[in-house]
Structures are given as structure tokens and as C-alpha cells.
PDB file of C-alpha atoms in Angstrom:
ATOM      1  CA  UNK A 171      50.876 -23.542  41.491  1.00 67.00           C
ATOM      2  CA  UNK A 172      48.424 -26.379  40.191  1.00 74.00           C
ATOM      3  CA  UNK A 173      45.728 -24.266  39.695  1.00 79.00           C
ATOM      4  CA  UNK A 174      47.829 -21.462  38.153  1.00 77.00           C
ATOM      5  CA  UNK A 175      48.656 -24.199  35.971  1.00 78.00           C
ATOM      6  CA  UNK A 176      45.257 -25.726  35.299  1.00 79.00           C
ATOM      7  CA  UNK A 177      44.267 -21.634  34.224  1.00 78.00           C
ATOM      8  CA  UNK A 178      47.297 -21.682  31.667  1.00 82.00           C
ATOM      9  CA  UNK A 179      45.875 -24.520  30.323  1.00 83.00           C
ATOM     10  CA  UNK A 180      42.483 -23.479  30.318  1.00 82.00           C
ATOM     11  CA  UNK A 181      43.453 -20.392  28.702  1.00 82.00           C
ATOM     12  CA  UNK A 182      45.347 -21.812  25.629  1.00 80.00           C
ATOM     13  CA  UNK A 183      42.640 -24.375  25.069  1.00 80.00           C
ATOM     14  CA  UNK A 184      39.811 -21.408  25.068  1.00 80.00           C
ATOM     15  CA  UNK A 185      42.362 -19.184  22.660  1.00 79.00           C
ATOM     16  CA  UNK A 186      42.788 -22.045  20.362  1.00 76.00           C
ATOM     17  CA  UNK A 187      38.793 -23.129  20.185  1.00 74.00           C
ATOM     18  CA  UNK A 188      37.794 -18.938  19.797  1.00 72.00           C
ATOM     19  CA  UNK A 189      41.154 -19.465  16.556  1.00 70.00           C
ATOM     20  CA  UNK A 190      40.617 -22.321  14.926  1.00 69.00           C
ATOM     21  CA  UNK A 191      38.054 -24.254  15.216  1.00 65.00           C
ATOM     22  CA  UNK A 192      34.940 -21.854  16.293  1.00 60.00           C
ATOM     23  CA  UNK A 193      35.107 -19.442  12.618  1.00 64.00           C
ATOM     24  CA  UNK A 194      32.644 -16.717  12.075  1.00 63.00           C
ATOM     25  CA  UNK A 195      30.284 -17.392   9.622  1.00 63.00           C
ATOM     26  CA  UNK A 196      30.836 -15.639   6.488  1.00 68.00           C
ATOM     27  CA  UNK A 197      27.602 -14.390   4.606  1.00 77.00           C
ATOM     28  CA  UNK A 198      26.441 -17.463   2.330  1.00 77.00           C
ATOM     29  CA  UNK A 199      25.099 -15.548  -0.269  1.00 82.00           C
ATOM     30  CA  UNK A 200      28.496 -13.658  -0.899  1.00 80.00           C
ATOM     31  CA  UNK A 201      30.413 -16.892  -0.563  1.00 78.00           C
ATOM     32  CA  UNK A 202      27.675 -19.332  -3.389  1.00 81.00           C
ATOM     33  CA  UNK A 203      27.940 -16.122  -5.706  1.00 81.00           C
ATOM     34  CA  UNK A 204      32.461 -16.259  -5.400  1.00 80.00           C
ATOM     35  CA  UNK A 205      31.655 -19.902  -6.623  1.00 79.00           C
ATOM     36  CA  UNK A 206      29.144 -19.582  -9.124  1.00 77.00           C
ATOM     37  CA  UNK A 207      31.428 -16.807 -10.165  1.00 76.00           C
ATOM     38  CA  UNK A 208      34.549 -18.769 -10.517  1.00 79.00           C
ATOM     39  CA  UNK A 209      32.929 -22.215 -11.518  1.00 78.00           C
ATOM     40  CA  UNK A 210      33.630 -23.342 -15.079  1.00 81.00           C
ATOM     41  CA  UNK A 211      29.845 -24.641 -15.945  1.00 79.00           C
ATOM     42  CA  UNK A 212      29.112 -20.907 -15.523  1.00 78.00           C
ATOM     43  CA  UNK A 213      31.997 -19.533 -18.693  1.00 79.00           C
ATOM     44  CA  UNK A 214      30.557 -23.162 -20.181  1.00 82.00           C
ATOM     45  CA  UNK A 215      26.548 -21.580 -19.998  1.00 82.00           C
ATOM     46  CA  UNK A 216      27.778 -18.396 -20.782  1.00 82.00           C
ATOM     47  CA  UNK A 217      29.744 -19.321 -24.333  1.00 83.00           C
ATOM     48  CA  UNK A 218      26.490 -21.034 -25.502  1.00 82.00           C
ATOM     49  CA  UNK A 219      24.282 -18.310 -24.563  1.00 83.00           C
ATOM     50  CA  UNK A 220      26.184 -15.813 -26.634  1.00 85.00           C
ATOM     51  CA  UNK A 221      26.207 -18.361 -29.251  1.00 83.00           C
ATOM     52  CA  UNK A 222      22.643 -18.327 -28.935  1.00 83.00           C
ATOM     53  CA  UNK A 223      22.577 -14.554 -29.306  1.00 85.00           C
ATOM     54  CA  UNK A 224      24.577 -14.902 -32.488  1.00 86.00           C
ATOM     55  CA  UNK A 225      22.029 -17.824 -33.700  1.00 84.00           C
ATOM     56  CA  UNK A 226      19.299 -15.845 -33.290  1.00 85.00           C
ATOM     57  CA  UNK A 227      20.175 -12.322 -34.422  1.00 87.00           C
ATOM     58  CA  UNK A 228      21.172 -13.756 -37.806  1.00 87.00           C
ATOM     59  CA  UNK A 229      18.688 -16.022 -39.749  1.00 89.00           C
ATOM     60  CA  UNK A 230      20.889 -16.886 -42.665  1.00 88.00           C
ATOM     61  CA  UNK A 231      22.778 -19.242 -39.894  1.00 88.00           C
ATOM     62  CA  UNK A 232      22.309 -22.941 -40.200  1.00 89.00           C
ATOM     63  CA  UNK A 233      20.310 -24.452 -37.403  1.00 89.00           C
ATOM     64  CA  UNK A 234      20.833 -28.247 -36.921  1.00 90.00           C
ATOM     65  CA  UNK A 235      18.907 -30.391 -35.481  1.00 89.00           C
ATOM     66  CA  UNK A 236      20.057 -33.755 -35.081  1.00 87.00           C
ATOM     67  CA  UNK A 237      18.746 -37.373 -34.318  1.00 88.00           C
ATOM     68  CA  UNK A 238      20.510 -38.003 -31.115  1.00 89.00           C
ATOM     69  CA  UNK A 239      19.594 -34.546 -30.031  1.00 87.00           C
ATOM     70  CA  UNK A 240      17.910 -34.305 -26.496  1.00 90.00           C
ATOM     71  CA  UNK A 241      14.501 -32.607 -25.800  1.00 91.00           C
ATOM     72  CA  UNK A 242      15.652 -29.298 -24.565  1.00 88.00           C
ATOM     73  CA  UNK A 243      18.030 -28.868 -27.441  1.00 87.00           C
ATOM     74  CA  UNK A 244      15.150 -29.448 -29.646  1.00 89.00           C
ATOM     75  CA  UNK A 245      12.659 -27.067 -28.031  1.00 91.00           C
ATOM     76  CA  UNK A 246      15.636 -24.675 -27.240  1.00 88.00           C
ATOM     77  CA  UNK A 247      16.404 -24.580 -31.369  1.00 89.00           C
ATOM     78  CA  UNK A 248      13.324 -24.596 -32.513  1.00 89.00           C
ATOM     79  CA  UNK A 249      12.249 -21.961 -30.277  1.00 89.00           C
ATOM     80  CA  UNK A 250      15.018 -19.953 -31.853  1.00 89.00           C
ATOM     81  CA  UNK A 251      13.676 -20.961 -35.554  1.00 89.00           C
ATOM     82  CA  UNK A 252      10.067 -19.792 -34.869  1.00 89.00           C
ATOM     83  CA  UNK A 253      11.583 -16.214 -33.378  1.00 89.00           C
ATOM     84  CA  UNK A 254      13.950 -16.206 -35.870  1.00 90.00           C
ATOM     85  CA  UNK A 255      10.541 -16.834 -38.585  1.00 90.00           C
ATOM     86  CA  UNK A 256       8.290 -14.019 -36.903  1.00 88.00           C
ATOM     87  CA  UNK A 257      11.160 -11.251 -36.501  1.00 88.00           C
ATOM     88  CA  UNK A 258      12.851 -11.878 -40.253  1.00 90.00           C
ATOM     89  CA  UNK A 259      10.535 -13.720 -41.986  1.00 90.00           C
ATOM     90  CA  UNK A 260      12.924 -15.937 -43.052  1.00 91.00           C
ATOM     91  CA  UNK A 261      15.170 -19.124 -41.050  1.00 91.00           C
ATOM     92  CA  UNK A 262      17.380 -21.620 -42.118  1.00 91.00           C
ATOM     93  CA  UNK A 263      16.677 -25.101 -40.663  1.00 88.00           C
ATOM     94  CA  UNK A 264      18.874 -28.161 -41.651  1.00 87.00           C
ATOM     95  CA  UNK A 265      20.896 -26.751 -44.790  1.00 88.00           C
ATOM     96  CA  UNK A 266      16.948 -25.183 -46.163  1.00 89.00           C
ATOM     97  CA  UNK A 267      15.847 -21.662 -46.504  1.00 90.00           C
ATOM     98  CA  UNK A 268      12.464 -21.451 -44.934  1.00 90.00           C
ATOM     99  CA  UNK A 269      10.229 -18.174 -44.827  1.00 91.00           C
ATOM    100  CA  UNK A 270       6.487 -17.202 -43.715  1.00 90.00           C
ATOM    101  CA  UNK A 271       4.618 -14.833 -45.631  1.00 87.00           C
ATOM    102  CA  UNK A 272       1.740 -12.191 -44.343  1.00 86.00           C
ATOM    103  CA  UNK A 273      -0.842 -14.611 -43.392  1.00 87.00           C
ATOM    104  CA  UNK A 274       1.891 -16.297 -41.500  1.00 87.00           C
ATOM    105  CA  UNK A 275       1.942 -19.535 -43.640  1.00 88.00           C
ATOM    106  CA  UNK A 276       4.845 -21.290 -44.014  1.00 89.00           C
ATOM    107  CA  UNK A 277       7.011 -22.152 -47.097  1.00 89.00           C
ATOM    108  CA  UNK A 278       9.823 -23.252 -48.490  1.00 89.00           C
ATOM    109  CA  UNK A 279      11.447 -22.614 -52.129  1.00 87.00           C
ATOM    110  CA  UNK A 280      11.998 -26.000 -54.309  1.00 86.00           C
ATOM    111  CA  UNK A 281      12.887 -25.560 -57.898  1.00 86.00           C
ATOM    112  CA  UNK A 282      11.947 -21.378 -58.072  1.00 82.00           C
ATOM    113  CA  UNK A 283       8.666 -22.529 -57.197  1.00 86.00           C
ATOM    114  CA  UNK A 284       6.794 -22.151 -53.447  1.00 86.00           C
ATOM    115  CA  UNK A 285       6.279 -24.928 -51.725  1.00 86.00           C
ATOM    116  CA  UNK A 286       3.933 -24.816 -48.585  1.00 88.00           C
ATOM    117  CA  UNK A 287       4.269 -26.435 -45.552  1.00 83.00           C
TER     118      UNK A 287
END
């Protein structure tokens, strides 16, 4: 009887550890693409790159940079001010107009006249 009752126990312990605590392991990659998926940083990175699309398709949008701007947000805007220059010919920067001509000089209109930079 006591070792009918020692293989009971044995057996409920064993079904337990293959249940709950020993888990197949699911496929990483699937599971870190559910989160990157569902993670709000992601819908955050994806708003500004479609606002980045929209920046740069359009030169006749104002692009601002600011003092307390960081170094990537500087390189990342002007980036998009010099592709902006070579596709249209034309960007605004900070509230002014600025074009490049043939010879890929840069200007900038003050008082009708052309003003090189």
C-alpha cells in the first residue's frame, strides 16, 4: 500500500512539473516580433516616419530647427533639407525660401534680389 502510495505521489508531482512549470519553448523570433508589434514606441516611430514622408515630399513645408534640438534631429532635418534642395530645387528652412540653381550654388531671395550663400 505504501509504495502504491509513494507511485500516486510520484505520479502527480511528474504530471504537474511536465504542466506547469517545465513549458515548451515558443519560437523567440515569433514571440520579440508579437511585441515589437504591439509596443507603443513602434506606432510612436511609425507617426514620425510618415511625418517625415510628408516633410520631405513637399518642400514648401517649414523645417525648424531649433536651439535645444539634439544632434540626430539636426542631421535627420537637414538631411531632409539637402534632399529636399537636389530633388526640387527649392526648401524652406526656418520660415525662408531657399533654392540651388544649375551649378548647384545656393541662394536665397532678400528684397527681389539673389542673395548667395
Amino acid at each position: 500500500m505504501n509504495i502504491f502510495l509513494v507511485f500516486v505521489i510520484l505520479g502527480v508531482i511528474f504530471i504537474i512539473y511536465k504542466k506547469i512549470i517545465y513549458k515548451k519553448p515558443k519560437n523567440l523570433k515569433l514571440v520579440k516580433f508579437k511585441k515589437k508589434l504591439q509596443s507603443t514606441q513602434t506606432n510612436i516611430d511609425r507617426i514620425f516616419l510618415r511625418e517625415e514622408e510628408k516633410t520631405f515630399s513637399n518642400p514648401n513645408i517649414n523645417i525648424y530647427i531649433g536651439i535645444y534640438d539634439n544632434e540626430d534631429n539636426i542631421k535627420r532635418k537637414s538631411n531632409i533639407h539637402r534632399a529636399r534642395l537636389s530633388k526640387f530645387k527649392k526648401s524652406k528652412l526656418n520660415g525662408e525660401m531657399i533654392f540651388q540653381d544649375e551649378e548647384q550654388r545656393i541662394y536665397k531671395f532678400n528684397n527681389g534680389q539673389k542673395v548667395y550663400l
